[in-house]
Structures are given as C-alpha cells and as structure tokens.
Amino acid sequence: MPEMAAGNVHVDLGNGLEAYLAVADETAAELLASDDRWVATLREYDLHFRTRLWSEGAPDTMALILFMNAYQLFLAGVRTALSGHSVAVFPLLRTALESAAYGGLIAAKPELTTVWTNRHRDDAAKNACRNAFTFAKAIAPLKDRAPDIHDLAVLTHDGAIDFGAHPNIKGVFGHVSLDEDRSDDFAAVTHTSLYSARHIETIRGLCACLDFGLAIIGVIALAGAFPSAQVVSELQALNDAKNTATEPYSAPP
C-alpha cells in the first residue's frame, strides 16, 4: 500500500509470499468445502473433461497435446479463481481457450502441424505460424456449426482483456482504492489482489471459469467430425448447469 505526502512515498507490500499463499489456501479451502453451485459445476466440467470429452475418439497427437494443454491451463485458472485472485484468472483462461482453438484448427487441417511445430525455426517460419494461427481463424468454422459456442468463445476471449488479461486501466484500477481522508496528510493507495470467498470479485473469477470452461469444452468437442446428438446433448447439459450457477450474478438488477 503506497502512502504519499509532500513528494514522499512509503510502500508496504505486507508479509509477502507466505502470507499470500496462506490467505489463498484458506479461501480455496472454504470454497471447496462449501455447497456453492459454481464450484459443483466446475467439478462437473472436470469430470466431463476426463471421462466424456474423448468418448467418440481422440484426435491426432498434436491436436490432442494442445487440448491437454488447454485442460491444464483451465485447471490452473480454476485454482487461481479459488484463491480469490480474480484478476490473475483471465490470462490463464484466455491462453487455455487459444490452445483449444489451435488444437481444433490442427484437427481440421493436419497439414498445419508442421507450420505450428516449425514456429521457432526462423523469422519466416514464425511469420507463417502467426499468419496461420490466429484465434479468429481457428474458431471461424464454429460460426456455422455451433454459433452459440462461437459467440461464447469470442465474448470470453475478448472480454478477458478488460478484466485482467492485459494491463489496461480497467483491469488494473478496478482493484485500486484511494483514501485521502487521513489525519497524517498522506493519501493511501491500496491495490487488492486476494478477495474473500464471498466477495463479488472472487465470484467473478469463478463465473469466468464456467464461461471459459464451456467454451473450451465446446471447441474441443466440436473439432473434427460433425458431433453426434449425444455430444450436443451433453454440451447443452453443461450449458444449463452453467446458467443455473451464474444466474444470480448475471441477471439485470
């Protein structure tokens, strides 16, 4: 917490790493022990990732590795959300969604495997990879096949920038408060990272995991061959569970 007066600044960063980890673990333990619907739904997502997503066959190796990377980053996003550090959730989830999308692109166009794996060979290879692998290109096929999943993927991917995936004014100053009403002529500027289990910022991070999680699952499930009625039904069930969990926080006032 920086304090400023007459050109002087005093910075207080608290008790550092050990205190941060202790508070984060305490918040996560409280949430995991609760019967909150958003945590239960995240567990449903995880079960689907591990037991249902590959029920109709896994893609080729490179696409599967990218899908696995998306899952692992999704888990990291959930772990961070459970800690109460909501702003740190969005860079993880955005990258997870991109990994899923790039895996889907390779599943649809296996010839792009070489373009992706050669990215660091030289400048020409890097430019070729950058041109071939953009998020918009990767999810473009979903616009006709599954417009709802496409729209959710675009909404979450773009919205993540404002909430923390990029250090802009909204993402940073949304967690800053100013106290000028002090008796010592100092102004106190506080930047908050960890929020309590019931704080709206913590809930925002958990709800983001639900939105991104559905988008990631959808992108993976819809890669390759046209999905069966069973896949579509399962996606709808996950969407319904997400809507039930997030409804209290998404309805207009």
XYZ file of N, CA and C in Angstrom:
759
model
N 0.845 -1.193 0.000
C 0.000 0.000 0.000
C 0.880 1.242 0.000
N 1.057 1.928 -1.142
C 1.843 3.147 -1.152
C 1.126 4.282 -0.424
N 1.858 5.052 0.368
C 1.333 6.250 1.009
C 2.177 7.423 0.558
N 1.522 8.520 0.165
C 2.248 9.624 -0.434
C 1.919 10.930 0.277
N 2.932 11.760 0.510
C 2.748 13.092 1.060
C 3.995 13.915 0.792
N 3.790 15.135 0.304
C 4.891 16.079 0.070
C 6.027 15.446 -0.724
N 5.653 14.659 -1.757
C 6.668 14.047 -2.597
C 7.280 12.786 -2.035
N 6.913 12.388 -0.840
C 7.455 11.175 -0.240
C 6.497 10.001 -0.452
N 7.061 8.834 -0.660
C 6.256 7.634 -0.890
C 6.740 6.527 0.048
N 5.808 5.912 0.722
C 6.114 4.744 1.549
C 5.339 3.568 0.979
N 6.034 2.481 0.675
C 5.406 1.303 0.074
C 5.389 0.169 1.087
N 4.209 -0.395 1.288
C 4.041 -1.523 2.208
C 3.427 -2.682 1.432
N 4.197 -3.734 1.247
C 3.713 -4.891 0.488
C 3.305 -6.044 1.388
N 3.013 -5.744 2.635
C 2.522 -6.770 3.534
C 3.584 -7.785 3.892
N 3.166 -9.019 4.126
C 4.086 -10.071 4.566
C 4.540 -10.997 3.444
N 4.293 -10.592 2.200
C 4.875 -11.292 1.064
C 4.291 -12.649 0.744
N 5.143 -13.498 0.197
C 4.714 -14.770 -0.382
C 3.999 -15.669 0.617
N 4.558 -15.822 1.800
C 3.974 -16.757 2.760
C 2.559 -16.331 3.140
N 2.360 -15.030 3.363
C 1.032 -14.533 3.711
C 0.067 -14.691 2.539
N 0.558 -14.401 1.337
C -0.272 -14.550 0.129
C -0.756 -15.989 -0.005
N 0.164 -16.945 0.109
C -0.208 -18.345 -0.043
C -1.159 -18.803 1.055
N -0.942 -18.330 2.268
C -1.803 -18.737 3.380
C -3.228 -18.259 3.172
N -3.388 -17.000 2.765
C -4.734 -16.457 2.530
C -5.379 -17.150 1.337
N -4.608 -17.350 0.271
C -5.141 -18.011 -0.926
C -5.626 -19.420 -0.601
N -4.839 -20.162 0.155
C -5.214 -21.535 0.522
C -6.449 -21.546 1.425
N -6.542 -20.575 2.307
C -7.699 -20.503 3.201
C -8.982 -20.252 2.421
N -8.910 -19.360 1.458
C -10.085 -19.063 0.623
C -10.480 -20.278 -0.205
N -9.488 -20.943 -0.805
C -9.767 -22.129 -1.608
C -10.398 -23.229 -0.769
N -9.886 -23.440 0.437
C -10.430 -24.476 1.314
C -11.880 -24.175 1.676
N -12.174 -22.911 1.929
C -13.545 -22.541 2.270
C -14.494 -22.797 1.106
N -14.071 -22.441 -0.094
C -14.920 -22.629 -1.261
C -15.114 -24.106 -1.585
N -14.049 -24.888 -1.494
C -14.144 -26.308 -1.822
C -14.997 -27.074 -0.818
N -15.061 -26.581 0.403
C -15.863 -27.240 1.438
C -17.315 -26.792 1.407
N -17.617 -25.788 0.584
C -18.974 -25.252 0.541
C -19.848 -26.075 -0.399
N -21.131 -25.753 -0.412
C -22.049 -26.394 -1.347
C -22.461 -25.415 -2.445
N -21.582 -24.445 -2.725
C -21.883 -23.432 -3.738
C -22.007 -24.069 -5.114
N -22.985 -23.611 -5.868
C -23.305 -24.223 -7.144
C -22.186 -24.052 -8.175
N -21.497 -22.903 -8.135
C -20.467 -22.702 -9.158
C -19.301 -23.662 -8.978
N -18.961 -24.014 -7.736
C -17.891 -24.983 -7.508
C -18.339 -26.378 -7.944
N -19.571 -26.730 -7.636
C -20.099 -28.031 -8.051
C -20.108 -28.156 -9.572
N -20.439 -27.074 -10.259
C -20.477 -27.107 -11.718
C -19.074 -27.232 -12.298
N -18.092 -26.579 -11.676
C -16.714 -26.737 -12.129
C -16.255 -28.185 -11.983
N -16.719 -28.848 -10.952
C -16.405 -30.275 -10.798
C -17.062 -31.091 -11.915
N -18.272 -30.702 -12.322
C -18.924 -31.368 -13.455
C -18.097 -31.178 -14.721
N -17.600 -29.968 -14.938
C -16.745 -29.708 -16.093
C -15.530 -30.623 -16.082
N -14.884 -30.700 -14.929
C -13.673 -31.507 -14.823
C -13.963 -32.971 -15.132
N -15.062 -33.475 -14.607
C -15.441 -34.858 -14.891
C -15.679 -35.055 -16.383
N -16.303 -34.079 -17.019
C -16.552 -34.178 -18.457
C -15.237 -34.177 -19.231
N -14.323 -33.293 -18.855
C -13.004 -33.274 -19.485
C -12.359 -34.647 -19.430
N -12.433 -35.294 -18.271
C -11.665 -36.519 -18.042
C -12.352 -37.787 -18.522
N -13.681 -37.778 -18.618
C -14.385 -39.036 -18.906
C -15.276 -39.006 -20.135
N -15.707 -37.830 -20.580
C -16.665 -37.785 -21.675
C -16.130 -37.155 -22.952
N -15.167 -36.270 -22.824
C -14.758 -35.468 -23.978
C -14.152 -36.307 -25.093
N -13.579 -37.448 -24.722
C -12.923 -38.276 -25.737
C -13.728 -39.541 -26.031
N -15.002 -39.547 -25.690
C -15.816 -40.754 -25.827
C -16.002 -41.172 -27.273
N -15.883 -40.233 -28.208
C -16.072 -40.570 -29.618
C -14.742 -40.594 -30.371
N -13.654 -40.746 -29.620
C -12.337 -40.851 -30.240
C -11.509 -39.598 -30.031
N -10.211 -39.793 -29.869
C -9.284 -38.678 -29.686
C -8.686 -38.266 -31.025
N -8.312 -37.002 -31.170
C -7.703 -36.528 -32.414
C -6.260 -36.979 -32.533
N -5.608 -36.562 -33.600
C -4.204 -36.883 -33.789
C -3.355 -36.257 -32.681
N -2.126 -36.700 -32.589
C -1.268 -36.386 -31.445
C -1.130 -34.895 -31.174
N -0.803 -34.089 -32.184
C -0.512 -32.682 -31.937
C -1.754 -31.936 -31.462
N -2.885 -32.218 -32.063
C -4.127 -31.585 -31.613
C -4.442 -32.005 -30.185
N -4.240 -33.283 -29.880
C -4.527 -33.778 -28.531
C -3.625 -33.111 -27.495
N -2.364 -32.896 -27.840
C -1.452 -32.237 -26.907
C -1.923 -30.807 -26.621
N -2.362 -30.118 -27.642
C -2.877 -28.763 -27.440
C -4.152 -28.784 -26.601
N -4.992 -29.778 -26.804
C -6.201 -29.903 -25.983
C -5.832 -30.197 -24.524
N -4.849 -31.055 -24.322
C -4.399 -31.348 -22.965
C -3.823 -30.100 -22.300
N -3.094 -29.298 -23.079
C -2.549 -28.045 -22.556
C -3.681 -27.105 -22.150
N -4.732 -27.075 -22.955
C -5.891 -26.238 -22.621
C -6.511 -26.686 -21.303
N -6.630 -27.990 -21.105
C -7.201 -28.514 -19.870
C -6.347 -28.142 -18.662
N -5.034 -28.309 -18.795
C -4.146 -27.999 -17.673
C -4.197 -26.513 -17.319
N -4.243 -25.657 -18.308
C -4.345 -24.223 -18.049
C -5.705 -23.874 -17.464
N -6.738 -24.591 -17.886
C -8.059 -24.398 -17.284
C -8.003 -24.740 -15.798
N -7.351 -25.855 -15.450
C -7.204 -26.220 -14.040
C -6.458 -25.133 -13.275
N -5.417 -24.575 -13.882
C -4.671 -23.501 -13.228
C -5.562 -22.275 -13.022
N -6.422 -21.993 -14.001
C -7.358 -20.878 -13.854
C -8.338 -21.110 -12.722
N -8.838 -22.335 -12.609
C -9.761 -22.664 -11.522
C -9.051 -22.544 -10.180
N -7.830 -23.068 -10.097
C -7.072 -22.971 -8.850
C -6.868 -21.515 -8.448
N -6.572 -20.669 -9.401
C -6.364 -19.249 -9.128
C -7.675 -18.588 -8.717
N -8.762 -18.949 -9.383
C -10.066 -18.387 -9.016
C -10.444 -18.775 -7.596
N -10.165 -20.007 -7.217
C -10.475 -20.465 -5.864
C -9.652 -19.732 -4.811
N -8.505 -19.193 -5.210
C -7.668 -18.443 -4.271
C -8.209 -17.060 -3.975
N -9.139 -16.584 -4.814
C -9.662 -15.237 -4.661
C -8.910 -14.193 -5.454
N -7.916 -14.601 -6.239
C -7.138 -13.658 -7.042
C -7.756 -13.578 -8.437
N -8.867 -12.898 -8.527
C -9.678 -12.954 -9.740
C -8.986 -12.375 -10.966
N -8.232 -11.295 -10.786
C -7.624 -10.653 -11.953
C -6.598 -11.559 -12.624
N -5.993 -12.477 -11.862
C -4.977 -13.380 -12.410
C -5.596 -14.549 -13.159
N -6.903 -14.707 -13.067
C -7.587 -15.821 -13.717
C -7.595 -15.653 -15.231
N -7.765 -14.415 -15.692
C -8.075 -14.183 -17.102
C -6.919 -14.453 -18.069
N -5.663 -14.135 -17.731
C -4.590 -14.530 -18.646
C -4.510 -16.038 -18.835
N -4.735 -16.797 -17.773
C -4.687 -18.253 -17.857
C -5.817 -18.799 -18.726
N -7.033 -18.325 -18.481
C -8.181 -18.845 -19.209
C -8.135 -18.454 -20.685
N -7.666 -17.263 -20.959
C -7.575 -16.822 -22.356
C -6.587 -17.695 -23.122
N -5.449 -17.984 -22.513
C -4.462 -18.839 -23.167
C -4.979 -20.271 -23.303
N -5.722 -20.739 -22.305
C -6.320 -22.076 -22.394
C -7.273 -22.168 -23.578
N -8.084 -21.150 -23.756
C -9.035 -21.141 -24.874
C -8.297 -21.089 -26.206
N -7.237 -20.309 -26.286
C -6.453 -20.253 -27.518
C -5.831 -21.609 -27.829
N -5.337 -22.292 -26.801
C -4.742 -23.612 -27.015
C -5.782 -24.593 -27.558
N -6.987 -24.550 -27.005
C -8.058 -25.413 -27.505
C -8.386 -25.072 -28.957
N -8.458 -23.778 -29.258
C -8.799 -23.350 -30.614
C -7.725 -23.773 -31.616
N -6.454 -23.632 -31.246
C -5.387 -24.032 -32.150
C -5.377 -25.550 -32.341
N -5.693 -26.286 -31.272
C -5.814 -27.726 -31.418
C -6.932 -28.095 -32.376
N -8.043 -27.369 -32.279
C -9.149 -27.615 -33.191
C -8.780 -27.318 -34.635
N -7.979 -26.264 -34.831
C -7.550 -25.915 -36.184
C -6.663 -27.011 -36.761
N -5.758 -27.545 -35.962
C -4.889 -28.632 -36.432
C -5.683 -29.911 -36.664
N -6.696 -30.163 -35.806
C -7.543 -31.342 -36.017
C -8.259 -31.262 -37.358
N -8.666 -30.045 -37.743
C -9.376 -29.856 -39.016
C -8.423 -29.813 -40.200
N -7.207 -29.299 -39.958
C -6.223 -29.158 -41.033
C -4.876 -29.714 -40.556
N -4.693 -31.013 -40.592
C -3.462 -31.633 -40.071
C -2.196 -31.102 -40.727
N -2.306 -30.579 -41.944
C -1.122 -30.053 -42.617
C -0.526 -28.840 -41.895
N -1.298 -28.221 -41.002
C -0.790 -27.078 -40.247
C 0.107 -27.495 -39.074
N 0.172 -28.796 -38.812
C 1.046 -29.270 -37.735
C 2.476 -28.803 -37.947
N 2.963 -28.941 -39.173
C 4.336 -28.541 -39.477
C 4.519 -27.043 -39.299
N 3.531 -26.266 -39.700
C 3.616 -24.815 -39.546
C 3.740 -24.462 -38.069
N 2.963 -25.142 -37.231
C 2.977 -24.841 -35.791
C 4.280 -25.293 -35.143
N 4.738 -26.489 -35.478
C 5.948 -27.016 -34.838
C 7.216 -26.315 -35.319
N 7.175 -25.702 -36.498
C 8.360 -25.021 -37.034
C 8.442 -23.551 -36.631
N 7.572 -23.117 -35.733
C 7.453 -21.690 -35.418
C 8.782 -21.036 -35.066
N 9.645 -21.710 -34.350
C 10.875 -21.093 -33.852
C 12.088 -21.371 -34.744
N 11.846 -21.889 -35.933
C 12.961 -22.232 -36.814
C 13.668 -20.976 -37.325
N 12.923 -20.014 -37.818
C 13.493 -18.762 -38.312
C 12.376 -17.734 -38.412
N 12.697 -16.529 -38.834
C 11.699 -15.456 -38.899
C 10.579 -15.777 -39.881
N 10.931 -16.389 -40.996
C 9.903 -16.730 -41.983
C 8.915 -17.747 -41.420
N 9.438 -18.730 -40.696
C 8.574 -19.742 -40.095
C 7.699 -19.127 -39.007
N 8.263 -18.203 -38.247
C 7.482 -17.536 -37.207
C 6.337 -16.726 -37.826
N 6.629 -16.012 -38.905
C 5.585 -15.222 -39.564
C 4.514 -16.117 -40.167
N 4.929 -17.251 -40.726
C 3.957 -18.183 -41.301
C 3.034 -18.725 -40.215
N 3.609 -19.023 -39.044
C 2.808 -19.537 -37.935
C 1.848 -18.467 -37.426
N 2.344 -17.252 -37.276
C 1.487 -16.164 -36.811
C 0.333 -15.917 -37.768
N 0.598 -16.073 -39.062
C -0.456 -15.847 -40.044
C -1.489 -16.969 -40.035
N -1.030 -18.193 -39.844
C -1.942 -19.347 -39.888
C -2.747 -19.486 -38.612
N -2.104 -19.178 -37.472
C -2.741 -19.429 -36.184
C -3.156 -18.111 -35.526
N -4.360 -17.706 -35.833
C -4.994 -16.617 -35.113
C -6.266 -17.166 -34.486
N -6.681 -16.562 -33.406
C -7.876 -17.067 -32.724
C -9.097 -16.992 -33.637
N -9.228 -15.889 -34.353
C -10.387 -15.717 -35.237
C -10.441 -16.803 -36.305
N -9.283 -17.111 -36.899
C -9.253 -18.162 -37.922
C -9.540 -19.527 -37.311
N -9.033 -19.753 -36.118
C -9.168 -21.065 -35.503
C -10.612 -21.408 -35.172
N -11.390 -20.401 -34.756
C -12.772 -20.698 -34.359
C -13.782 -20.361 -35.457
N -13.325 -19.867 -36.577
C -14.240 -19.479 -37.661
C -15.197 -20.597 -38.074
N -14.750 -21.874 -38.169
C -15.684 -22.938 -38.574
C -16.868 -23.102 -37.629
N -16.718 -22.699 -36.379
C -17.807 -22.847 -35.417
C -18.947 -21.867 -35.667
N -18.683 -20.844 -36.431
C -19.717 -19.820 -36.646
C -20.957 -20.415 -37.296
N -20.756 -21.374 -38.183
C -21.887 -22.038 -38.834
C -22.285 -23.316 -38.105
N -21.314 -24.048 -37.605
C -21.593 -25.352 -36.987
C -22.214 -25.212 -35.603
N -21.742 -24.253 -34.836
C -22.214 -24.077 -33.458
C -22.118 -22.599 -33.089
N -23.031 -21.784 -33.601
C -22.925 -20.336 -33.391
C -22.914 -19.914 -31.928
N -23.613 -20.642 -31.064
C -23.631 -20.272 -29.640
C -22.247 -20.458 -29.010
N -21.587 -21.572 -29.324
C -20.234 -21.805 -28.810
C -19.273 -20.786 -29.405
N -19.425 -20.500 -30.678
C -18.578 -19.492 -31.333
C -18.723 -18.140 -30.648
N -19.950 -17.728 -30.408
C -20.178 -16.423 -29.793
C -19.639 -16.373 -28.361
N -19.799 -17.472 -27.622
C -19.270 -17.523 -26.260
C -17.749 -17.449 -26.274
N -17.125 -18.151 -27.210
C -15.666 -18.124 -27.306
C -15.169 -16.718 -27.613
N -15.814 -16.035 -28.537
C -15.417 -14.664 -28.882
C -15.635 -13.727 -27.700
N -16.781 -13.862 -27.050
C -17.116 -12.984 -25.925
C -16.111 -13.143 -24.788
N -15.800 -14.382 -24.428
C -14.870 -14.604 -23.321
C -13.452 -14.191 -23.696
N -13.029 -14.535 -24.893
C -11.672 -14.215 -25.333
C -11.447 -12.704 -25.355
N -12.390 -11.959 -25.917
C -12.255 -10.505 -25.986
C -12.458 -9.856 -24.620
N -13.441 -10.357 -23.866
C -13.740 -9.763 -22.574
C -12.629 -9.942 -21.565
N -11.830 -11.007 -21.724
C -10.739 -11.260 -20.783
C -9.755 -10.105 -20.736
N -9.591 -9.402 -21.835
C -8.659 -8.272 -21.890
C -9.024 -7.231 -20.841
N -10.300 -6.917 -20.737
C -10.736 -5.860 -19.817
C -10.629 -6.267 -18.357
N -10.663 -7.554 -18.073
C -10.709 -7.998 -16.683
C -9.369 -8.470 -16.136
N -8.301 -8.416 -16.958
C -7.005 -8.758 -16.398
C -6.019 -9.427 -17.325
N -6.452 -9.839 -18.528
C -5.524 -10.498 -19.441
C -4.583 -9.511 -20.118
N -4.789 -8.231 -19.870
C -3.939 -7.169 -20.403
C -3.897 -6.052 -19.371
N -2.727 -5.462 -19.125
C -2.641 -4.417 -18.088
C -3.171 -3.068 -18.549
N -4.486 -3.006 -18.726
C -5.097 -1.730 -19.111
C -5.743 -1.066 -17.898
N -6.283 0.123 -18.097
C -6.794 0.924 -16.988
C -7.917 0.214 -16.238
N -8.792 -0.464 -16.968
C -9.918 -1.135 -16.316
C -9.448 -2.352 -15.531
N -8.590 -3.136 -16.131
C -8.126 -4.345 -15.470
C -7.281 -4.086 -14.243
N -6.536 -2.970 -14.243
C -5.664 -2.652 -13.112
C -6.395 -1.845 -12.059
N -7.020 -0.735 -12.466
C -7.608 0.174 -11.488
C -8.947 -0.314 -10.937
N -9.467 -1.382 -11.477
C -10.638 -1.993 -10.869
C -10.340 -2.579 -9.498
N -9.047 -2.696 -9.171
C -8.631 -3.280 -7.891
C -7.855 -2.278 -7.043
N -7.969 -1.000 -7.391
C -7.273 0.067 -6.677
C -8.282 0.941 -5.949
N -7.972 1.298 -4.709
C -8.807 2.244 -3.956
C -7.921 3.343 -3.390
N -8.501 4.534 -3.191
C -7.764 5.708 -2.721
C -8.406 6.246 -1.455
N -7.592 6.469 -0.447
C -8.057 7.053 0.814
C -7.282 8.343 1.075
N -7.944 9.482 0.849
C -7.314 10.788 1.086
C -7.767 11.411 2.405
N -8.685 10.783 3.076
C -9.233 11.313 4.322
C -8.446 10.775 5.505
N -7.213 11.224 5.639
C -6.323 10.751 6.688
C -5.833 11.937 7.515
N -5.518 11.677 8.751
C -5.079 12.746 9.651
C -3.597 13.062 9.516
N -2.850 12.254 8.768
C -1.401 12.458 8.663
C -0.985 13.130 7.365
N -1.961 13.654 6.611
C -1.692 14.340 5.341
C -1.179 13.404 4.246
N -1.261 12.126 4.492
C -0.901 11.153 3.464
C -2.155 10.726 2.709
N -1.960 10.300 1.475
C -3.015 9.633 0.715
C -2.619 8.176 0.574
N -3.523 7.281 0.911
C -3.231 5.851 0.845
C -3.844 5.250 -0.413
N -3.011 4.610 -1.205
C -3.456 3.925 -2.417
C -3.311 2.425 -2.182
N -4.413 1.712 -2.245
C -4.400 0.271 -1.970
C -4.702 -0.508 -3.242
N -3.870 -1.472 -3.527
C -4.110 -2.385 -4.652
C -4.391 -3.768 -4.079
N -5.588 -4.277 -4.326
C -6.017 -5.554 -3.759
C -5.815 -6.678 -4.766
N -5.266 -7.776 -4.305
C -5.116 -8.946 -5.171
C -6.040 -10.073 -4.748
N -6.041 -10.423 -3.468
C -6.853 -11.532 -2.975
C -8.132 -11.034 -2.326
N -9.233 -11.667 -2.702
C -10.538 -11.324 -2.146
C -11.092 -12.515 -1.367
N -12.030 -12.248 -0.511
C -12.615 -13.296 0.319
C -13.491 -14.233 -0.516
N -13.867 -15.340 0.077
C -14.624 -16.370 -0.642
C -15.964 -15.866 -1.145
N -16.578 -14.937 -0.458
C -17.911 -14.459 -0.841
C -17.870 -13.121 -1.579
N -16.680 -12.591 -1.804
C -16.582 -11.297 -2.468
C -16.976 -11.424 -3.932
N -17.571 -10.372 -4.473
C -18.039 -10.413 -5.855
C -16.885 -10.634 -6.828
N -15.672 -10.176 -6.496
C -14.538 -10.393 -7.390
C -14.171 -11.877 -7.447
N -14.229 -12.556 -6.321
C -13.968 -13.995 -6.314
C -15.030 -14.724 -7.130
N -16.264 -14.319 -6.949
C -17.355 -14.923 -7.721
C -17.177 -14.640 -9.211
N -16.711 -13.435 -9.548
C -16.452 -13.108 -10.951
C -15.432 -14.075 -11.555
N -14.372 -14.365 -10.804
C -13.360 -15.281 -11.306
C -13.899 -16.691 -11.501
N -14.732 -17.152 -10.560
C -15.314 -18.485 -10.673
C -16.300 -18.561 -11.840
N -17.098 -17.512 -12.009
C -18.036 -17.485 -13.135
C -17.283 -17.440 -14.465
N -16.135 -16.741 -14.492
C -15.322 -16.719 -15.707
C -14.844 -18.125 -16.045
N -14.476 -18.897 -15.030
C -14.059 -20.283 -15.260
C -15.188 -21.097 -15.887
N -16.417 -20.823 -15.473
C -17.561 -21.537 -16.043
C -17.771 -21.150 -17.499
N -17.688 -19.858 -17.800
C -17.867 -19.417 -19.183
C -16.745 -19.941 -20.078
N -15.504 -19.739 -19.654
C -14.376 -20.207 -20.445
C -14.370 -21.729 -20.543
N -14.696 -22.393 -19.441
C -14.684 -23.844 -19.450
C -15.637 -24.417 -20.482
N -16.835 -23.855 -20.548
C -17.794 -24.336 -21.548
C -17.292 -24.059 -22.956
N -16.715 -22.874 -23.159
C -16.178 -22.548 -24.479
C -15.061 -23.512 -24.864
N -14.164 -23.812 -23.926
C -13.050 -24.727 -24.203
C -13.559 -26.130 -24.508
N -14.470 -26.617 -23.681
C -15.046 -27.942 -23.922
C -15.751 -27.976 -25.271
N -16.506 -26.922 -25.570
C -17.220 -26.864 -26.831
C -16.289 -26.878 -28.028
N -15.232 -26.073 -27.971
C -14.269 -26.024 -29.077
C -13.645 -27.399 -29.295
N -13.290 -28.079 -28.225
C -12.672 -29.401 -28.343
C -13.681 -30.433 -28.844
N -14.870 -30.422 -28.266
C -15.884 -31.414 -28.634
C -16.316 -31.283 -30.086
N -16.268 -30.063 -30.606
C -16.761 -29.815 -31.964
C -15.660 -29.827 -33.006
N -14.438 -30.130 -32.584
C -13.337 -30.234 -33.540
C -13.475 -31.521 -34.343
N -13.051 -31.469 -35.582
C -13.065 -32.682 -36.399
C -14.430 -33.009 -36.953
N -14.837 -34.282 -36.807
C -16.086 -34.762 -37.394
C -17.287 -34.060 -36.787
N -18.384 -34.068 -37.536
C -19.596 -33.417 -37.049
C -20.074 -34.136 -35.789
N -20.427 -33.400 -34.758
C -20.751 -34.024 -33.473
C -22.035 -34.839 -33.514
N -22.086 -35.876 -32.699
C -23.280 -36.699 -32.592
C -24.326 -35.997 -31.735
N -25.524 -36.538 -31.747
C -26.599 -35.987 -30.920
C -26.237 -36.080 -29.442
N -25.478 -37.121 -29.062
C -25.067 -37.290 -27.678
C -24.141 -36.164 -27.241
N -23.189 -35.804 -28.096
C -22.264 -34.714 -27.786
C -23.030 -33.406 -27.626
N -23.930 -33.146 -28.530
C -24.723 -31.912 -28.463
C -25.555 -31.877 -27.183
N -26.135 -33.012 -26.821
C -26.942 -33.095 -25.600
C -26.091 -32.832 -24.356
N -24.888 -33.386 -24.343
C -24.004 -33.192 -23.191
C -23.561 -31.739 -23.077
N -23.274 -31.105 -24.201
C -22.914 -29.687 -24.184
C -24.070 -28.839 -23.668
N -25.279 -29.195 -24.084
C -26.446 -28.454 -23.606
C -26.622 -28.607 -22.103
N -26.374 -29.807 -21.592
C -26.493 -30.049 -20.154
C -25.472 -29.224 -19.375
N -24.243 -29.133 -19.894
C -23.220 -28.316 -19.243
C -23.594 -26.838 -19.303
N -24.149 -26.426 -20.424
C -24.585 -25.033 -20.556
C -25.704 -24.711 -19.569
N -26.633 -25.639 -19.423
C -27.727 -25.429 -18.469
C -27.192 -25.333 -17.039
N -26.227 -26.186 -16.711
C -25.630 -26.151 -15.373
C -24.909 -24.834 -15.142
N -24.206 -24.348 -16.155
C -23.514 -23.060 -16.063
C -24.507 -21.927 -15.832
N -25.580 -21.924 -16.598
C -26.573 -20.854 -16.470
C -27.226 -20.862 -15.087
N -27.478 -22.040 -14.574
C -28.067 -22.140 -13.235
C -27.115 -21.582 -12.183
N -25.829 -21.899 -12.328
C -24.842 -21.456 -11.341
C -24.600 -19.954 -11.402
N -24.612 -19.388 -12.599
C -24.254 -17.973 -12.757
C -25.456 -17.036 -12.774
N -26.666 -17.581 -12.852
C -27.854 -16.734 -12.980
C -27.959 -15.649 -11.901
N -27.709 -15.956 -10.632
C -27.837 -14.896 -9.620
C -26.896 -13.724 -9.834
N -25.838 -13.918 -10.626
C -24.837 -12.868 -10.794
C -24.841 -12.265 -12.194
N -25.705 -12.784 -13.066
C -25.769 -12.257 -14.427
C -27.095 -11.599 -14.741
N -28.096 -11.800 -13.873
C -29.401 -11.184 -14.120
C -29.315 -9.675 -13.911
N -30.070 -8.889 -14.690
C -30.050 -7.441 -14.516
C -30.627 -7.057 -13.161
N -30.148 -5.937 -12.571
C -30.653 -5.525 -11.247
C -32.112 -5.128 -11.310
